[in-house]
Amino acid sequence: MLNSGRPQGGSGEWEQPFWQQRSWVLSAGFLLVLLVLAVFTMLGGGNGTPADTSGGDRPAPSADPDRDGGGGDRPGTRPAGCRTDDGDQAKPTRAPKDFTWKADGTGLVPVSRTAGPLTFDGPVWSCFAHTPMGSVMAAHAITDHLSYPGWRKVVDRQVVPGGGRDALVASRTAAGDKPTSGETDGGGYAGFTVLSYDKEKSTVMFVVRVPGKNAYGTASVTLRWLDGDWKLAPDADGTVYSGMSQISGTKGFVTWEV
């Protein structure tokens, strides 16, 4: 069952933005680390001025613009070959029947042929359905790829341009590239909910399982529909995650079930 607001059972908010945490962790298990980092001293803010953040190439117009589903700054355009069923505009109450886990670094990210992503260009997994479920899939894929080398390509092509993206680049650049390694583990993502949605904007909350404990972590991200696909929309200071807290269970959330 899906709730319409803040999940119950939270044990408190973490006040500092994630981008001011001592460590940079953006992977399937990012909230697991945040549960530990929350007890450490937070670093102060401060954004540098990044190099060119003008973004990647604009997507080519689709041969069938009506399939865009409307919305965005450039309605009627989608990346070439990107076709999705955008008919279901209801907030999801279950995971897609066709979802599977796809390896990304040492984590697993949910993917679906009906909700996306449908195209895979290195770290850029794109072409999401213009639906609430499509925004959920985009939230997982885009944020997860920010933890690995190739993150700049993801930022250029899948983050809304502006001051927030500039600040995000500055924070991510300062963290440096530290490739992860190890065994693939799909135990991170446990569920999700769509907190708010319209065809221009979506706010998605993740639920991540804490290994070995009867506890979970949550965090939410905001996306916007731009140039025919969902893009991550950080705050002006580069903050990506909000609403971070620890909860005792997944009641009120949609869970990932095979």
Coordinates of N, CA, C and O in Angstrom, one line a residue, residues 88-160:
D88 N -0.1 5.3 -18.1 CA -0.5 5.1 -16.7 C 0.1 6.3 -15.9 O 1.2 6.3 -15.5
Q89 N -0.8 7.2 -15.5 CA -0.4 8.4 -14.7 C -0.7 8.2 -13.3 O -0.6 9.2 -12.5
A90 N -1.1 7.1 -12.8 CA -1.4 6.8 -11.4 C -0.1 6.6 -10.6 O 0.8 6.0 -11.1
K91 N -0.1 7.0 -9.4 CA 1.1 6.7 -8.5 C 1.1 5.2 -8.3 O 0.1 4.6 -8.1
P92 N 2.3 4.6 -8.5 CA 2.4 3.2 -8.4 C 2.1 2.6 -7.0 O 2.4 3.2 -6.0
T93 N 1.4 1.5 -7.0 CA 1.1 0.8 -5.8 C 1.8 -0.6 -5.8 O 1.7 -1.4 -4.8
R94 N 2.6 -0.9 -6.8 CA 3.4 -2.1 -6.9 C 4.5 -1.8 -7.9 O 4.5 -1.0 -8.7
A95 N 5.6 -2.7 -7.7 CA 6.7 -2.6 -8.7 C 6.3 -3.1 -10.0 O 5.3 -3.9 -10.1
P96 N 6.9 -2.7 -11.1 CA 6.6 -3.2 -12.4 C 6.7 -4.7 -12.5 O 7.7 -5.3 -11.9
K97 N 5.8 -5.4 -13.1 CA 5.9 -6.9 -13.2 C 7.1 -7.3 -13.9 O 7.6 -8.5 -13.7
D98 N 7.6 -6.5 -14.8 CA 8.8 -6.9 -15.6 C 10.1 -6.4 -15.1 O 11.1 -6.5 -15.8
F99 N 10.1 -5.8 -13.9 CA 11.4 -5.3 -13.4 C 12.4 -6.4 -13.1 O 12.1 -7.5 -12.7
T100 N 13.7 -6.0 -13.3 CA 14.8 -6.9 -13.0 C 15.9 -6.1 -12.4 O 15.8 -4.8 -12.4
W101 N 16.9 -6.7 -11.8 CA 18.0 -6.0 -11.2 C 19.2 -6.0 -12.2 O 19.5 -7.1 -12.8
K102 N 19.8 -4.9 -12.5 CA 20.9 -4.7 -13.4 C 22.1 -4.2 -12.6 O 22.0 -3.3 -11.8
A103 N 23.3 -4.9 -12.8 CA 24.5 -4.5 -12.0 C 25.0 -3.1 -12.5 O 25.1 -2.8 -13.6
D104 N 25.4 -2.4 -11.5 CA 26.0 -1.1 -11.6 C 27.1 -0.9 -10.6 O 26.8 -0.7 -9.4
G105 N 28.4 -1.1 -11.0 CA 29.4 -1.1 -10.0 C 29.3 -2.3 -9.1 O 29.2 -3.5 -9.6
T106 N 29.1 -2.1 -7.8 CA 29.0 -3.2 -6.9 C 27.5 -3.3 -6.4 O 27.2 -4.0 -5.5
G107 N 26.6 -2.5 -7.0 CA 25.2 -2.5 -6.6 C 24.3 -3.0 -7.7 O 24.8 -3.2 -8.8
L108 N 23.1 -3.2 -7.4 CA 22.1 -3.6 -8.4 C 21.0 -2.5 -8.4 O 20.5 -2.0 -7.3
V109 N 20.6 -2.1 -9.6 CA 19.6 -1.1 -9.8 C 18.4 -1.7 -10.5 O 18.6 -2.4 -11.5
P110 N 17.2 -1.3 -10.1 CA 16.0 -1.8 -10.8 C 15.9 -1.2 -12.2 O 16.0 0.0 -12.4
V111 N 15.5 -2.1 -13.2 CA 15.3 -1.6 -14.6 C 14.0 -2.3 -15.1 O 13.6 -3.4 -14.6
S112 N 13.3 -1.7 -16.1 CA 12.1 -2.3 -16.6 C 11.9 -1.9 -18.0 O 12.2 -0.8 -18.4
R113 N 11.5 -2.9 -18.9 CA 11.2 -2.6 -20.3 C 10.0 -1.7 -20.5 O 9.9 -1.0 -21.5
T114 N 9.1 -1.6 -19.5 CA 7.9 -0.8 -19.6 C 8.1 0.6 -19.0 O 7.5 1.5 -19.5
A115 N 8.9 0.7 -18.0 CA 9.1 2.0 -17.3 C 10.5 2.6 -17.5 O 10.7 3.8 -17.3
G116 N 11.4 1.8 -18.0 CA 12.8 2.3 -18.3 C 13.8 1.9 -17.2 O 13.4 1.3 -16.1
P117 N 15.0 2.1 -17.4 CA 15.6 2.8 -18.7 C 15.6 1.8 -19.8 O 15.7 0.6 -19.6
L118 N 15.5 2.3 -21.0 CA 15.5 1.5 -22.2 C 16.8 1.6 -23.0 O 17.1 0.8 -23.9
T119 N 17.6 2.7 -22.7 CA 18.9 2.8 -23.4 C 20.0 2.9 -22.4 O 19.9 3.5 -21.3
F120 N 21.2 2.3 -22.8 CA 22.3 2.2 -21.9 C 23.6 2.7 -22.6 O 24.1 2.0 -23.5
D121 N 24.1 3.9 -22.3 CA 25.2 4.5 -22.9 C 26.3 4.7 -21.8 O 26.4 5.7 -21.2
G122 N 27.1 3.6 -21.5 CA 28.0 3.7 -20.4 C 27.3 3.9 -19.1 O 26.3 3.2 -18.8
P123 N 27.6 5.0 -18.4 CA 27.0 5.3 -17.1 C 25.6 6.0 -17.3 O 24.9 6.1 -16.3
V124 N 25.3 6.4 -18.5 CA 24.0 7.1 -18.7 C 23.0 6.1 -19.1 O 22.9 5.6 -20.2
W125 N 22.1 5.8 -18.1 CA 21.0 4.9 -18.4 C 19.8 5.8 -18.5 O 19.4 6.5 -17.6
S126 N 19.1 5.8 -19.7 CA 18.1 6.8 -20.0 C 16.9 6.2 -20.7 O 16.8 5.0 -20.8
C127 N 16.0 7.1 -21.1 CA 14.7 6.7 -21.8 C 13.8 6.1 -20.8 O 13.6 4.9 -20.7
F128 N 13.2 7.0 -20.0 CA 12.2 6.5 -18.9 C 10.8 6.9 -19.3 O 10.6 7.9 -20.0
A129 N 9.9 6.1 -18.9 CA 8.5 6.4 -19.2 C 8.1 7.8 -18.6 O 8.5 8.1 -17.5
H130 N 7.2 8.5 -19.3 CA 6.8 9.8 -18.7 C 5.6 9.5 -17.8 O 4.4 9.9 -18.1
T131 N 5.9 8.8 -16.7 CA 4.9 8.4 -15.8 C 5.5 8.4 -14.4 O 6.7 8.6 -14.2
P132 N 4.6 8.3 -13.3 CA 5.2 8.2 -12.0 C 6.2 7.1 -11.8 O 7.3 7.3 -11.2
M133 N 5.9 5.9 -12.4 CA 6.8 4.8 -12.3 C 8.1 5.1 -13.0 O 9.2 4.7 -12.6
G134 N 8.0 5.7 -14.2 CA 9.2 6.1 -14.9 C 10.1 7.0 -14.1 O 11.3 6.9 -14.1
S135 N 9.5 7.9 -13.3 CA 10.3 8.8 -12.5 C 11.0 8.0 -11.4 O 12.1 8.4 -11.0
V136 N 10.4 7.0 -10.9 CA 11.0 6.2 -9.8 C 12.2 5.5 -10.4 O 13.3 5.4 -9.7
M137 N 12.1 4.9 -11.6 CA 13.2 4.2 -12.2 C 14.4 5.2 -12.5 O 15.5 4.8 -12.3
A138 N 14.0 6.4 -12.9 CA 15.0 7.4 -13.2 C 15.8 7.8 -11.9 O 17.0 8.0 -11.9
A139 N 15.0 8.0 -10.8 CA 15.6 8.4 -9.5 C 16.7 7.4 -9.1 O 17.7 7.8 -8.6
H140 N 16.4 6.1 -9.2 CA 17.3 5.1 -8.8 C 18.6 5.1 -9.8 O 19.7 5.1 -9.3
A141 N 18.3 5.1 -11.1 CA 19.4 4.9 -12.0 C 20.4 6.1 -12.0 O 21.6 6.0 -12.0
I142 N 19.8 7.3 -12.0 CA 20.6 8.5 -12.1 C 21.5 8.7 -10.8 O 22.7 8.9 -10.9
T143 N 20.8 8.7 -9.7 CA 21.6 8.9 -8.4 C 22.6 7.8 -8.2 O 23.7 8.1 -7.8
D144 N 22.3 6.6 -8.5 CA 23.3 5.5 -8.3 C 24.5 5.7 -9.1 O 25.6 5.4 -8.6
H145 N 24.4 6.2 -10.3 CA 25.6 6.3 -11.2 C 26.5 7.5 -10.8 O 27.6 7.6 -11.3
L146 N 26.0 8.4 -9.9 CA 26.9 9.5 -9.5 C 28.0 9.0 -8.6 O 28.9 9.8 -8.3
S147 N 28.0 7.8 -8.2 CA 29.1 7.3 -7.3 C 30.3 6.8 -8.0 O 31.3 6.4 -7.4
Y148 N 30.2 6.6 -9.3 CA 31.2 5.9 -10.0 C 31.9 6.8 -11.1 O 31.4 7.9 -11.5
P149 N 33.2 6.5 -11.5 CA 33.8 7.2 -12.6 C 32.8 7.3 -13.8 O 32.1 6.3 -14.1
G150 N 32.8 8.4 -14.4 CA 31.8 8.6 -15.5 C 30.6 9.4 -15.0 O 29.7 9.8 -15.7
W151 N 30.7 9.8 -13.7 CA 29.6 10.6 -13.1 C 29.4 12.0 -13.8 O 28.3 12.5 -13.9
R152 N 30.5 12.5 -14.3 CA 30.4 13.8 -15.0 C 29.5 13.8 -16.2 O 28.7 14.7 -16.5
K153 N 29.6 12.7 -16.9 CA 28.8 12.4 -18.1 C 27.3 12.3 -17.7 O 26.4 12.9 -18.4
V154 N 27.1 11.7 -16.6 CA 25.7 11.6 -16.0 C 25.2 13.0 -15.6 O 24.1 13.3 -16.0
V155 N 26.0 13.8 -14.9 CA 25.6 15.1 -14.5 C 25.3 16.0 -15.8 O 24.3 16.7 -15.8
D156 N 26.2 15.9 -16.8 CA 26.0 16.8 -17.9 C 24.7 16.4 -18.7 O 24.0 17.3 -19.2
R157 N 24.3 15.2 -18.7 CA 23.2 14.7 -19.5 C 21.9 14.5 -18.7 O 20.8 14.4 -19.3
Q158 N 22.0 14.3 -17.4 CA 20.9 13.8 -16.7 C 20.6 14.7 -15.4 O 19.8 14.2 -14.6
V159 N 21.2 15.8 -15.3 CA 20.9 16.8 -14.2 C 20.4 18.1 -14.8 O 21.0 18.6 -15.8
V160 N 19.4 18.7 -14.3 CA 18.8 19.9 -14.8 C 19.9 21.0 -14.7 O 20.5 21.2 -13.6

